[in-house]
Coordinates of C-alpha atoms and ligand atoms in Angstrom, one line a residue:
Chain C
M15 CA -10.0 -55.5 83.7
C16 CA -6.9 -56.7 82.3
M17 CA -6.3 -58.8 79.2
E18 CA -4.1 -61.1 81.5
E19 CA -7.1 -62.3 83.3
I20 CA -8.9 -63.2 80.0
A21 CA -5.9 -65.1 78.7
A22 CA -5.5 -66.9 82.0
A23 CA -9.2 -68.0 81.8
V24 CA -8.7 -69.4 78.5
C25 CA -5.5 -71.3 79.3
E26 CA -7.1 -72.7 82.5
G27 CA -10.3 -73.5 80.6
D28 CA -12.6 -71.3 82.7
D29 CA -15.4 -71.5 80.3
D30 CA -18.1 -70.5 82.9
N31 CA -16.6 -67.2 83.2
I32 CA -15.3 -66.2 80.0
V33 CA -18.3 -64.4 78.6
D34 CA -18.5 -62.2 81.5
L35 CA -14.8 -61.4 81.5
C36 CA -15.0 -60.2 77.8
R37 CA -18.3 -58.3 78.5
M38 CA -16.5 -56.5 81.3
A39 CA -13.5 -55.7 79.0
L40 CA -15.7 -54.2 76.4
E41 CA -17.4 -52.2 79.1
G42 CA -14.1 -51.0 80.2
G43 CA -13.4 -49.7 76.6
A44 CA -11.4 -52.4 75.1
T45 CA -11.8 -53.2 71.3
P46 CA -13.1 -56.6 70.4
S47 CA -10.0 -57.2 68.2
C48 CA -7.8 -56.2 71.1
I49 CA -9.6 -58.6 73.5
I50 CA -9.2 -61.3 70.9
K51 CA -5.5 -60.7 70.3
E52 CA -4.5 -59.8 73.7
G53 CA -6.7 -62.0 75.8
L54 CA -8.2 -64.8 74.1
T55 CA -5.4 -65.6 71.5
A56 CA -2.7 -65.1 74.0
G57 CA -4.5 -67.6 76.4
M58 CA -4.8 -70.2 73.6
M59 CA -1.2 -69.9 72.5
R60 CA -0.1 -70.4 76.1
A61 CA -2.2 -73.6 76.3
G62 CA -0.6 -74.6 72.9
E63 CA 2.9 -74.2 74.5
F64 CA 1.8 -76.4 77.5
F65 CA 0.7 -78.8 75.0
D66 CA 3.8 -78.8 73.0
S67 CA 5.9 -79.2 76.1
G68 CA 3.9 -82.2 77.4
E69 CA 2.2 -80.3 80.5
Y70 CA -1.3 -80.4 78.8
F71 CA -3.0 -83.3 77.0
L72 CA -6.0 -83.3 74.9
P73 CA -8.7 -82.9 77.8
E74 CA -6.9 -79.6 78.9
M75 CA -6.6 -78.4 75.3
L76 CA -10.2 -79.0 74.5
I77 CA -11.4 -77.2 77.5
S78 CA -9.2 -74.2 76.7
S79 CA -10.5 -74.3 73.0
M80 CA -14.0 -74.5 74.1
T81 CA -13.4 -71.5 76.4
L82 CA -11.8 -69.7 73.5
Q83 CA -14.7 -70.4 71.3
K84 CA -17.3 -69.1 73.7
G85 CA -15.3 -65.9 74.0
L86 CA -14.9 -65.6 70.1
D87 CA -18.7 -66.4 69.6
Y88 CA -19.5 -63.6 72.0
L89 CA -17.1 -61.1 70.3
V90 CA -17.6 -62.0 66.7
G91 CA -20.8 -60.1 66.5
C92 CA -19.2 -56.8 67.6
L93 CA -16.2 -57.6 65.4
E94 CA -17.9 -57.7 61.9
K95 CA -18.3 -53.9 62.5
E96 CA -14.7 -53.3 63.0
S97 CA -13.5 -53.2 59.5
G98 CA -10.3 -54.9 58.1
F99 CA -10.1 -57.4 61.0
W100 CA -10.1 -60.6 59.2
R101 CA -6.6 -61.4 57.7
G102 CA -7.9 -63.8 55.2
C103 CA -10.3 -66.8 54.7
I104 CA -9.5 -70.4 55.2
V105 CA -11.7 -73.4 54.6
I106 CA -10.8 -76.3 56.7
G107 CA -11.9 -79.9 56.6
T108 CA -11.0 -83.5 57.4
V109 CA -10.7 -85.4 54.1
E110 CA -13.2 -87.9 52.9
G111 CA -13.4 -91.3 54.9
D112 CA -11.8 -89.7 57.9
T113 CA -13.7 -88.7 60.8
H114 CA -10.8 -87.5 63.3
D115 CA -11.6 -84.0 64.1
I116 CA -9.8 -83.1 67.3
G117 CA -6.6 -81.8 65.7
K118 CA -8.4 -80.1 62.9
N119 CA -10.7 -78.3 65.4
L120 CA -7.6 -77.1 67.5
V121 CA -6.0 -75.9 64.2
G122 CA -9.2 -74.2 63.3
A123 CA -9.5 -72.6 66.6
M124 CA -5.9 -71.4 66.6
L125 CA -6.3 -69.9 63.0
Q126 CA -9.6 -68.1 64.0
A127 CA -7.8 -66.7 67.2
A128 CA -5.0 -65.5 64.9
G129 CA -7.5 -63.4 63.0
F130 CA -8.4 -65.7 60.0
R131 CA -12.0 -66.1 59.0
V132 CA -12.3 -69.9 59.2
I133 CA -14.9 -72.0 57.5
D134 CA -15.2 -75.3 58.8
L135 CA -16.6 -78.0 56.4
G136 CA -16.4 -80.7 59.2
I137 CA -15.4 -84.3 58.6
D138 CA -15.4 -86.9 56.0
V139 CA -15.4 -83.8 53.4
S140 CA -15.4 -85.1 49.8
A141 CA -13.0 -83.6 47.2
E142 CA -16.1 -82.3 45.5
R143 CA -17.2 -80.3 48.6
F144 CA -13.5 -78.8 48.9
I145 CA -13.7 -77.8 45.2
E146 CA -17.2 -76.3 45.5
S147 CA -16.2 -74.3 48.7
V148 CA -13.8 -72.3 46.4
G149 CA -16.5 -70.9 44.5
I150 CA -18.7 -70.2 47.4
Y151 CA -16.3 -68.8 50.0
K152 CA -13.3 -67.6 47.6
P153 CA -11.0 -68.6 50.4
D154 CA -7.2 -67.9 50.5
I155 CA -6.2 -71.3 51.8
I156 CA -7.7 -74.8 51.7
A157 CA -6.6 -76.5 54.8
M158 CA -6.9 -80.4 55.0
S159 CA -6.6 -82.8 57.8
A160 CA -6.1 -86.7 57.6
L161 CA -5.0 -88.9 60.3
L162 CA -5.4 -92.2 58.4
S163 CA -3.0 -93.9 55.9
T164 CA -6.0 -95.1 54.1
T165 CA -7.4 -91.3 53.6
M166 CA -4.1 -89.2 53.3
M167 CA -4.4 -90.0 49.4
N168 CA -7.6 -88.1 49.3
M169 CA -5.7 -84.9 49.8
E170 CA -3.9 -85.5 46.5
T171 CA -7.4 -86.0 44.8
V172 CA -8.3 -82.5 46.1
I173 CA -5.3 -80.8 44.7
R174 CA -5.5 -82.7 41.3
R175 CA -9.1 -81.8 40.7
L176 CA -8.3 -78.1 41.7
S177 CA -5.7 -78.1 38.8
D178 CA -8.2 -80.0 36.5
R179 CA -10.7 -77.1 37.0
G180 CA -8.3 -74.4 36.7
L181 CA -8.5 -73.4 40.2
R182 CA -5.2 -74.2 41.5
D183 CA -3.8 -70.8 41.1
Q184 CA -6.7 -69.3 43.2
V185 CA -5.9 -71.0 46.5
K186 CA -3.0 -72.2 48.5
V187 CA -3.4 -75.6 50.0
M188 CA -1.9 -76.6 53.5
I189 CA -2.2 -80.0 54.9
G190 CA -1.6 -81.6 58.4
G191 CA -2.3 -84.6 60.5
A192 CA -0.5 -87.3 62.2
V193 CA 0.3 -89.6 59.2
V194 CA 1.4 -86.8 56.8
N195 CA 4.9 -85.0 56.7
Q196 CA 6.6 -82.5 54.6
R197 CA 7.8 -85.1 52.2
F198 CA 4.2 -86.2 51.5
A199 CA 3.2 -82.6 51.1
D200 CA 5.9 -82.0 48.5
R201 CA 4.9 -85.2 46.7
I202 CA 1.3 -84.2 46.3
G203 CA 2.1 -80.7 45.4
A204 CA 0.5 -78.8 48.6
D205 CA 2.0 -75.5 49.3
G206 CA 2.6 -76.3 53.0
Y207 CA 2.6 -78.6 55.8
S208 CA 2.9 -78.2 59.4
E209 CA 3.3 -80.4 62.4
N210 CA 0.9 -78.6 65.0
A211 CA -1.6 -76.0 65.5
S212 CA 1.0 -73.1 66.5
Q213 CA 2.9 -73.9 63.4
A214 CA -0.1 -74.0 61.4
V215 CA -0.7 -70.3 62.3
L216 CA 2.8 -69.3 61.0
L217 CA 2.3 -71.3 57.9
A218 CA -1.0 -69.8 57.1
E219 CA 0.5 -66.3 57.5
R220 CA 3.5 -67.1 55.4
L221 CA 1.1 -68.4 52.6
I222 CA -1.1 -65.4 52.7
C223 CA 1.9 -63.2 52.4
A224 CA 3.3 -65.1 49.4
S225 CA -0.1 -64.8 47.4
Chain A
M3 CA 3.9 -129.0 68.5
G4 CA 1.3 -127.2 66.3
K5 CA 1.6 -123.5 65.4
K6 CA -1.3 -122.5 67.6
E7 CA 0.2 -124.2 70.6
Q8 CA 3.5 -122.5 70.0
I9 CA 1.9 -119.1 69.7
L10 CA -0.3 -119.5 72.7
L11 CA 2.8 -120.7 74.7
T12 CA 4.9 -117.7 73.3
L13 CA 2.0 -115.6 75.0
D14 CA 2.6 -117.5 78.2
G15 CA 6.2 -116.5 78.1
K16 CA 7.7 -119.7 76.9
Y17 CA 10.1 -119.8 74.0
T18 CA 9.5 -122.6 71.6
G19 CA 12.2 -122.1 68.9
Y20 CA 9.8 -120.2 66.8
I21 CA 9.1 -116.3 66.4
P22 CA 5.4 -115.9 65.4
V23 CA 4.7 -113.1 63.0
I24 CA 1.4 -111.6 63.4
P25 CA 0.4 -108.7 61.5
V26 CA -3.0 -107.1 62.4
A27 CA -4.0 -107.8 58.9
N28 CA -7.8 -107.3 58.6
T29 CA -8.2 -104.4 56.3
F30 CA -5.0 -105.7 54.5
A31 CA -6.5 -109.1 53.8
A32 CA -9.8 -107.5 52.6
R33 CA -7.9 -105.4 50.0
W34 CA -5.6 -108.2 49.1
S35 CA -8.7 -110.4 48.2
G36 CA -9.3 -108.0 45.2
K37 CA -13.0 -107.5 46.0
P38 CA -14.5 -104.1 46.9
M39 CA -13.2 -103.4 50.4
G40 CA -16.7 -102.2 51.7
E41 CA -18.3 -105.4 50.4
V42 CA -15.8 -107.6 52.2
M43 CA -15.8 -105.8 55.4
S44 CA -19.6 -106.1 55.7
N45 CA -19.8 -109.7 54.8
S46 CA -18.5 -112.1 57.3
E47 CA -18.2 -114.9 54.8
L48 CA -16.3 -112.9 52.3
Y49 CA -14.3 -111.5 55.1
A50 CA -13.2 -114.8 56.7
Q51 CA -12.3 -116.3 53.4
A52 CA -10.0 -113.4 52.6
V53 CA -8.5 -113.5 56.0
I54 CA -7.7 -117.4 55.7
D55 CA -6.6 -117.0 52.0
C56 CA -4.3 -114.2 52.7
R57 CA -2.7 -115.8 55.7
K58 CA -1.9 -119.0 53.6
H59 CA -0.7 -116.9 50.7
F60 CA 1.9 -115.1 52.9
D61 CA 2.4 -117.7 55.5
Y62 CA 2.4 -115.4 58.4
D63 CA 0.5 -116.4 61.7
G64 CA -3.0 -115.7 63.2
L65 CA -6.3 -115.0 61.9
W66 CA -8.3 -111.7 62.6
V67 CA -11.8 -111.7 63.2
N68 CA -13.2 -108.3 62.2
G69 CA -13.1 -105.3 64.6
F70 CA -15.7 -105.3 67.3
G71 CA -18.1 -102.3 67.5
G72 CA -20.8 -104.5 68.5
V73 CA -21.3 -103.4 72.0
A74 CA -21.5 -99.7 71.2
A75 CA -24.0 -100.3 68.4
A76 CA -26.1 -102.8 70.3
L77 CA -26.5 -100.2 73.3
G78 CA -26.7 -97.1 71.2
Q79 CA -28.0 -97.7 67.8
G80 CA -30.8 -95.4 66.8
L81 CA -30.0 -92.8 69.4
T82 CA -29.3 -89.4 68.5
D83 CA -25.7 -88.5 68.2
K84 CA -23.6 -85.5 68.4
F85 CA -24.5 -84.2 64.9
G86 CA -28.3 -84.7 65.8
Q87 CA -28.5 -87.8 63.6
E88 CA -29.8 -91.2 64.3
S89 CA -26.7 -93.3 65.1
L90 CA -25.9 -96.6 63.2
T91 CA -22.8 -97.4 65.2
G92 CA -23.7 -96.0 68.7
E93 CA -20.7 -93.5 68.5
G94 CA -21.2 -90.2 70.3
V95 CA -24.8 -91.0 71.7
I96 CA -24.0 -90.6 75.5
L97 CA -23.7 -86.8 75.7
T98 CA -25.6 -86.3 79.0
R99 CA -26.4 -88.5 82.0
E100 CA -29.9 -88.6 80.7
S101 CA -28.7 -90.4 77.5
L102 CA -27.4 -93.2 79.7
E103 CA -30.9 -93.9 80.5
Q104 CA -31.9 -94.3 77.0
L105 CA -29.5 -97.0 76.1
H106 CA -30.9 -100.4 75.1
E107 CA -30.6 -103.6 77.1
F108 CA -27.7 -105.8 75.9
R109 CA -28.4 -109.2 74.8
A110 CA -25.4 -111.0 73.5
D111 CA -27.5 -114.0 72.1
Q112 CA -29.4 -111.6 69.9
D113 CA -26.6 -109.3 68.6
L114 CA -26.3 -109.5 64.8
N115 CA -22.8 -108.0 64.9
L116 CA -21.6 -111.0 67.2
D117 CA -23.6 -113.4 64.8
G118 CA -21.5 -112.4 61.9
M119 CA -18.3 -112.7 64.0
I120 CA -19.2 -116.2 65.2
N121 CA -19.9 -117.1 61.7
A122 CA -16.4 -115.9 60.6
I123 CA -14.9 -117.9 63.6
R124 CA -16.5 -121.0 62.5
M125 CA -15.2 -120.9 58.9
M126 CA -11.6 -120.1 60.4
K127 CA -11.8 -123.0 62.7
E128 CA -13.0 -125.4 60.0
Q129 CA -10.5 -124.4 57.4
E130 CA -7.4 -123.4 59.6
P131 CA -7.7 -125.3 62.9
D132 CA -4.1 -124.8 63.8
Q133 CA -4.0 -121.2 63.8
P134 CA -5.0 -119.0 66.6
I135 CA -7.9 -116.6 66.4
F136 CA -7.5 -112.9 67.4
T137 CA -10.1 -110.4 67.7
V138 CA -10.4 -106.7 68.5
V139 CA -12.2 -105.8 71.7
S140 CA -11.8 -102.4 73.2
S141 CA -11.6 -101.9 76.9
P142 CA -14.5 -100.3 78.7
A143 CA -12.8 -96.9 79.0
S144 CA -12.0 -97.0 75.3
T145 CA -15.5 -98.0 74.4
A146 CA -17.1 -95.2 76.7
A147 CA -14.8 -92.7 74.9
V148 CA -16.3 -93.7 71.4
M149 CA -19.9 -93.7 72.9
M150 CA -19.4 -90.5 74.6
D151 CA -17.8 -88.9 71.6
V152 CA -14.0 -88.7 72.2
G153 CA -14.0 -84.9 72.6
N154 CA -16.7 -84.9 75.1
F155 CA -15.2 -87.8 76.9
Y156 CA -11.9 -85.9 77.3
I157 CA -13.7 -82.7 78.5
S158 CA -15.9 -84.6 80.9
M159 CA -12.9 -86.3 82.3
I160 CA -11.9 -83.1 83.8
K161 CA -15.3 -81.3 84.3
D162 CA -17.3 -84.4 85.6
P163 CA -15.1 -87.4 86.0
E164 CA -18.0 -89.3 88.0
F165 CA -20.1 -89.1 84.9
V166 CA -17.3 -90.8 82.9
K167 CA -16.9 -93.5 85.4
E168 CA -20.5 -94.2 85.6
V169 CA -20.6 -94.6 81.6
I170 CA -17.7 -97.1 81.9
R171 CA -19.5 -99.1 84.7
R172 CA -22.6 -99.3 82.5
I173 CA -20.6 -100.5 79.6
T174 CA -18.4 -103.1 81.4
E175 CA -20.9 -106.0 81.8
P176 CA -22.0 -105.9 78.2
L177 CA -18.5 -106.1 77.0
V178 CA -17.6 -108.9 79.3
E179 CA -20.9 -110.9 78.2
S180 CA -19.7 -110.4 74.5
V181 CA -16.3 -111.9 75.4
K182 CA -17.8 -114.9 77.0
M183 CA -19.7 -115.4 73.8
L184 CA -16.6 -115.0 71.6
A185 CA -14.7 -117.3 73.8
R186 CA -17.6 -120.0 73.4
A187 CA -17.3 -119.5 69.8
G188 CA -13.4 -120.3 69.7
V189 CA -11.5 -117.1 69.8
D190 CA -8.1 -117.6 71.4
V191 CA -6.9 -114.0 72.0
I192 CA -8.5 -110.7 72.7
W193 CA -6.4 -107.8 71.3
N194 CA -7.4 -104.4 72.9
P195 CA -6.2 -101.3 71.3
M196 CA -6.1 -98.1 73.5
P197 CA -5.0 -95.2 71.3
T198 CA -7.4 -92.7 73.1
L199 CA -6.0 -93.6 76.5
S200 CA -2.5 -93.1 75.6
G201 CA -0.1 -90.4 76.6
T202 CA -0.6 -88.9 73.1
C203 CA -4.1 -88.0 74.4
I204 CA -4.5 -87.9 78.2
S205 CA -2.3 -87.6 81.3
R206 CA -1.0 -90.4 83.4
K207 CA -3.0 -89.0 86.2
L208 CA -6.4 -89.1 84.3
Y209 CA -5.5 -92.4 83.1
E210 CA -4.8 -93.8 86.5
Q211 CA -7.9 -92.0 88.1
I212 CA -10.4 -92.9 85.5
C213 CA -9.3 -95.7 83.3
R214 CA -7.1 -98.2 85.0
E215 CA -9.4 -99.8 87.5
S216 CA -11.8 -100.8 84.7
N217 CA -9.0 -102.1 82.5
M218 CA -8.0 -104.3 85.4
Y219 CA -11.3 -105.7 86.0
F220 CA -12.0 -106.3 82.4
N221 CA -8.7 -108.1 82.0
E222 CA -9.5 -110.3 84.8
Q223 CA -12.8 -111.3 83.3
V224 CA -11.2 -111.9 79.9
R225 CA -8.7 -114.3 81.5
K226 CA -11.3 -116.0 83.5
C227 CA -12.7 -117.0 80.1
G228 CA -9.6 -118.8 79.3
L229 CA -8.6 -116.3 76.6
R230 CA -5.1 -114.7 76.2
L231 CA -5.2 -111.0 76.4
V232 CA -2.8 -108.5 74.4
A233 CA -3.1 -104.9 75.1
H234 CA -2.1 -102.6 72.2
A235 CA -0.1 -99.7 73.5
C236 CA -1.0 -97.5 70.6
G237 CA 0.7 -94.1 70.8
K238 CA 2.9 -92.9 73.5
W239 CA 2.9 -94.8 76.7
D240 CA 6.4 -94.3 77.9
D241 CA 5.1 -92.4 81.0
R242 CA 2.6 -95.3 82.0
F243 CA 4.2 -98.5 80.8
D244 CA 4.7 -99.4 84.5
L245 CA 0.8 -99.3 85.0
L246 CA 0.0 -101.1 81.7
F247 CA 2.3 -104.0 82.4
G248 CA 0.9 -104.4 85.7
E249 CA -2.7 -104.8 84.5
G250 CA -2.7 -108.5 83.7
N251 CA -1.9 -108.6 80.1
D252 CA -0.2 -111.8 78.4
G253 CA 1.1 -109.5 75.8
V254 CA 1.7 -105.9 75.1
H255 CA 1.9 -104.8 71.5
V256 CA 3.9 -101.6 71.5
S257 CA 4.2 -98.7 69.1
E258 CA 6.1 -95.4 69.7
C259 CA 8.5 -96.4 72.4
N260 CA 12.0 -97.0 73.1
F261 CA 11.8 -100.7 72.3
Q262 CA 15.0 -101.9 73.7
E263 CA 14.0 -100.3 77.1
V264 CA 10.7 -101.7 77.1
C265 CA 11.9 -105.2 76.3
Q266 CA 14.6 -105.0 79.0
M267 CA 12.2 -103.9 81.7
Y268 CA 9.2 -105.8 81.1
G269 CA 10.0 -108.5 78.5
K270 CA 10.9 -111.1 81.2
D271 CA 7.3 -111.3 82.5
T272 CA 5.2 -110.2 79.5
C273 CA 5.3 -111.2 75.9
I274 CA 6.3 -108.2 73.6
M275 CA 4.8 -107.6 70.4
G276 CA 5.8 -105.1 67.7
D277 CA 7.5 -103.1 66.4
I278 CA 8.0 -102.3 62.8
P279 CA 6.6 -98.7 62.1
S280 CA 3.5 -99.4 60.1
V281 CA 3.6 -96.4 57.8
P282 CA 7.0 -95.1 57.3
I283 CA 8.7 -98.9 57.2
M284 CA 5.8 -101.4 56.4
L285 CA 4.0 -99.0 53.9
F286 CA 6.7 -96.6 52.5
G287 CA 9.9 -98.3 53.5
T288 CA 12.1 -100.6 51.1
P289 CA 12.2 -104.2 51.7
E290 CA 15.8 -104.1 53.0
E291 CA 14.5 -101.5 55.5
V292 CA 11.6 -103.8 56.5
Y293 CA 14.1 -106.7 57.0
Q294 CA 16.6 -104.7 58.9
T295 CA 14.0 -103.4 61.5
A296 CA 12.2 -106.8 61.9
F297 CA 15.4 -108.6 62.3
G298 CA 16.6 -106.0 64.9
N299 CA 13.4 -106.3 66.7
C300 CA 13.6 -110.1 66.9
M301 CA 17.3 -109.9 68.2
E302 CA 16.7 -107.4 70.7
A303 CA 13.4 -108.7 72.1
L304 CA 14.4 -112.3 72.3
S305 CA 17.4 -111.7 74.5
Y306 CA 14.9 -110.6 77.3
G307 CA 11.9 -112.9 76.8
T308 CA 9.2 -114.0 74.2
F309 CA 8.3 -112.0 71.3
I310 CA 5.7 -111.8 68.4
L311 CA 6.9 -109.9 65.4
S312 CA 4.4 -107.3 63.9
P313 CA 4.1 -103.8 62.5
D314 CA 3.5 -101.4 65.3
C315 CA -0.2 -100.8 64.5
G316 CA -2.9 -102.2 62.1
M317 CA -1.2 -103.1 58.9
P318 CA -2.1 -100.5 56.0
P319 CA -4.0 -102.2 53.3
D320 CA -1.6 -100.9 50.7
V321 CA 1.7 -102.6 52.1
P322 CA 3.8 -103.9 49.3
Y323 CA 3.7 -107.7 49.2
E324 CA 7.5 -107.8 49.2
N325 CA 7.7 -106.0 52.5
I326 CA 5.6 -108.7 54.1
E327 CA 7.7 -111.5 52.8
E328 CA 10.8 -109.7 54.2
M329 CA 9.1 -109.4 57.5
C330 CA 8.5 -113.2 57.6
R331 CA 12.0 -114.0 56.4
A332 CA 13.6 -111.7 59.3
A333 CA 11.7 -113.8 61.9
R334 CA 13.0 -117.1 60.3
D335 CA 16.6 -115.8 60.1
A336 CA 16.5 -114.6 63.7
V337 CA 15.6 -118.2 64.9
E338 CA 18.3 -119.6 62.8
K339 CA 20.7 -117.0 64.5
I340 CA 19.5 -117.6 68.1
G341 CA 18.9 -121.2 67.8
K342 CA 15.8 -123.3 68.4
Ligands
LIG406 C1 -8.8 -89.8 69.1 C2 -8.5 -90.9 68.0 C3 -9.7 -91.5 67.3 C4 -11.1 -91.1 67.7 C5 -11.5 -89.9 66.8 C6 -12.3 -88.8 67.6 C7 -12.4 -87.4 67.0 N1 -13.6 -86.8 67.1 O1 -11.4 -87.0 66.4 C8 -11.9 -92.4 67.3 C9 -11.8 -93.2 68.5 C10 -13.4 -91.9 66.9 C11 -11.0 -92.8 66.3 C12 -11.5 -93.7 65.3 C13 -10.5 -94.5 64.4 N2 -9.2 -94.3 64.4 CO1 -8.2 -93.1 65.4 N3 -7.0 -92.2 66.8 C14 -7.2 -91.3 67.6 C15 -5.9 -91.0 68.2 C16 -5.7 -91.6 69.5 C17 -5.6 -89.4 68.5 C18 -6.0 -88.6 67.3 C19 -5.9 -87.1 67.9 O2 -7.0 -86.5 68.1 N4 -4.8 -86.6 68.3 C20 -4.6 -85.4 68.9 C21 -4.6 -84.1 67.9 C22 -4.3 -82.8 68.4 O3 -3.6 -84.4 67.0 P1 -3.7 -84.3 65.5 O4 -5.0 -84.9 64.9 O5 -2.5 -85.1 64.9 O6 -3.5 -82.8 65.0 C23 -2.3 -82.2 65.2 C24 -1.4 -82.1 64.1 O7 -1.3 -83.2 63.2 C25 -1.7 -81.1 63.3 N5 -2.9 -81.0 62.3 C26 -4.0 -81.8 62.3 N6 -4.7 -81.5 61.2 C27 -4.2 -80.5 60.5 C28 -4.5 -79.9 59.5 C29 -3.7 -78.8 58.9 C30 -4.1 -78.2 57.7 C31 -2.5 -78.6 59.5 C32 -1.7 -77.5 59.1 C33 -2.2 -79.2 60.8 C34 -2.9 -80.1 61.3 O8 -2.1 -80.0 64.2 C35 -2.8 -80.7 65.5 C36 -2.8 -80.0 66.5 O9 -1.4 -80.0 67.1 C37 -5.0 -91.5 67.2 C38 -3.5 -91.9 67.7 C39 -2.6 -90.7 67.2 N7 -1.3 -91.1 67.6 O10 -2.7 -90.0 66.6 C40 -5.7 -92.5 66.5 C41 -5.4 -92.9 65.2 C42 -5.2 -91.7 64.3 N8 -6.7 -93.8 64.6 C43 -6.4 -94.6 64.0 C44 -7.4 -95.6 63.5 C45 -6.8 -96.7 62.6 C46 -8.7 -95.3 63.7 C47 -9.8 -96.2 63.1 C48 -9.6 -96.8 61.7 C49 -10.4 -97.3 64.0 C50 -9.8 -97.9 65.1 N9 -9.6 -99.2 65.0 O11 -9.2 -97.1 65.8 C51 -11.2 -95.2 63.2 C52 -11.4 -94.5 62.0 C53 -12.5 -93.5 62.1 C54 -12.6 -92.6 60.7 N10 -13.1 -93.3 59.7 O12 -11.9 -91.8 60.5 C55 -4.9 -95.0 63.7 C56 -4.4 -94.5 62.3 C57 -3.3 -95.3 61.8 C58 -2.8 -94.9 60.5 N11 -1.8 -94.6 60.5 O13 -3.7 -95.1 59.4 C59 -4.2 -94.0 64.8 C60 -2.9 -93.5 64.5 C61 -4.4 -94.9 66.0 C62 -3.6 -96.2 65.8 N12 -2.4 -96.3 65.8 O14 -4.4 -97.1 65.5 N13 -9.7 -92.5 66.5
LIG407 ZN1 -2.1 -98.8 67.1

């Protein structure tokens, strides 16, 4: 049972068979973290490349992501026993007033596939909930998504309140979504911005190394 | 010739010596009114007054009746959505074939949302009889996307395309019924935004296989009611403009495209609307940048056909007032330059 088959299943969105493939790999002696890295993640990264190059669109990406999720859900139980797997914790959410979640979910899935523990607060997340999450989950990073020009300013509110409460030094903040850019990230004092999900993984790695 | 006639003729492809400036200014007007946004958007009288006063103040063209989510709400209100909650808007309530059976019957004459819109239209016609009234109505496929939950809609497009087509069929007649009602109330133009069907989201192939037929049918019905139709090609449409421009729209409101190329290829037969980038230029740009972009758009488009100047998408509520004045000035200057 080779990892290539699992990667292909994720990339092609074969969600009906992914759990069986992962089980067979485990039975064959592969470790969960190896299956995640070399199978699931490799497949999702490949789908991401197809998306970036215009060969895949959202339907294809969402099916790949759903397949990835099924595989991860199946393996995560075994994974908790493998110590030192998670590379850091990221709280992610779409800011208040905004219900766009496709991009945020893809970013969350890629981060999870890359080995981050991802806590998804969902959509329409108030500044207060982001702040509370720092106390509850002790994340390394808060990741915020906004797709509307009317909601992007809510990112600034979160950052300002983190400072007001003396929490700003405890977490890094990264932002993304179609309306925001690096200039905006700098203006509101975020630690990083990235344009898409694969870049988001590299950004998270950079931010965690820096902290 | 009155303004309204000039604008409708522009949509019919006839240059009248005037370039209409029509920003999609519904939330903008609500904010401009100075009252709490939520209150204005949910009260048809406050809303209509804001739109009328704001238009007069800046002297752009067109009145916008508040976005129409009526059919989704009328069919799906109270059903369980993807979060397991009772839906107020009808969004995300058609997750399975079984849920299709649970949709309510649609009665245009009993729809409260339509009632509010008709009230707003009446006020607009009374106070501004010489301005065309635009309203936002999404196509059957876009409405299906919202009612199915967009993520589920996309996944089903590949896994169960027949299901998606069935949902689209089920939604089409209620949409046509409400358009007829709006036409009777006095709306002039239907503006149909299609961000979820763009090349930003789905492939040309899926668009062609699943969405196009219902778009064409819907467009035909709208035009049978005597209404003009503007499709908003929101997002990337470069790979499918040939399809869109062949679907029977009077105007196409473009966004992320090669503007000159689109005008050159399609401007002769269809009125083009656009193309000032809403966020980087209208919202964050300087007045000079707005003027330059707007003036450039007018000059380019007018050399091929008729044109309506507008931001490339809905106008953000916080756009600086000076930028709107510069947009209007650019259109007047372009007419001076081209000649009446
Ligand atoms: C799908 C969609 C919807 C769906 C949302 C479904 C859902 N569950 O998400 C529905 C139909 C419900 C919807 C509703 C609305 N939408 Co909408 N929508 C879109 C659309 C077509 C695609 C968005 C999308 O999913 N893109 C695909 C994903 C993969 O891209 P992405 O989100 O940008 O994410 C990528 C990157 O940005 C980045 N990223 C994203 N988040 C993060 C976070 C971090 C931390 C990082 C590092 C990176 C990152 O990585 C992602 C993957 O590569 C866009 C058009 C567009 N051009 O973006 C409009 C768009 C965003 N919507 C828009 C609007 C106006 C609305 C509405 C107000 C009403 C309306 N009339 O359409 C409502 C608002 C609802 C609300 N309160 O939020 C406007 C926003 C205009 C503006 N600049 O403000 C857009 C641009 C369309 C338009 N031009 O009209 N919408
Ligand atoms: Zn748009």
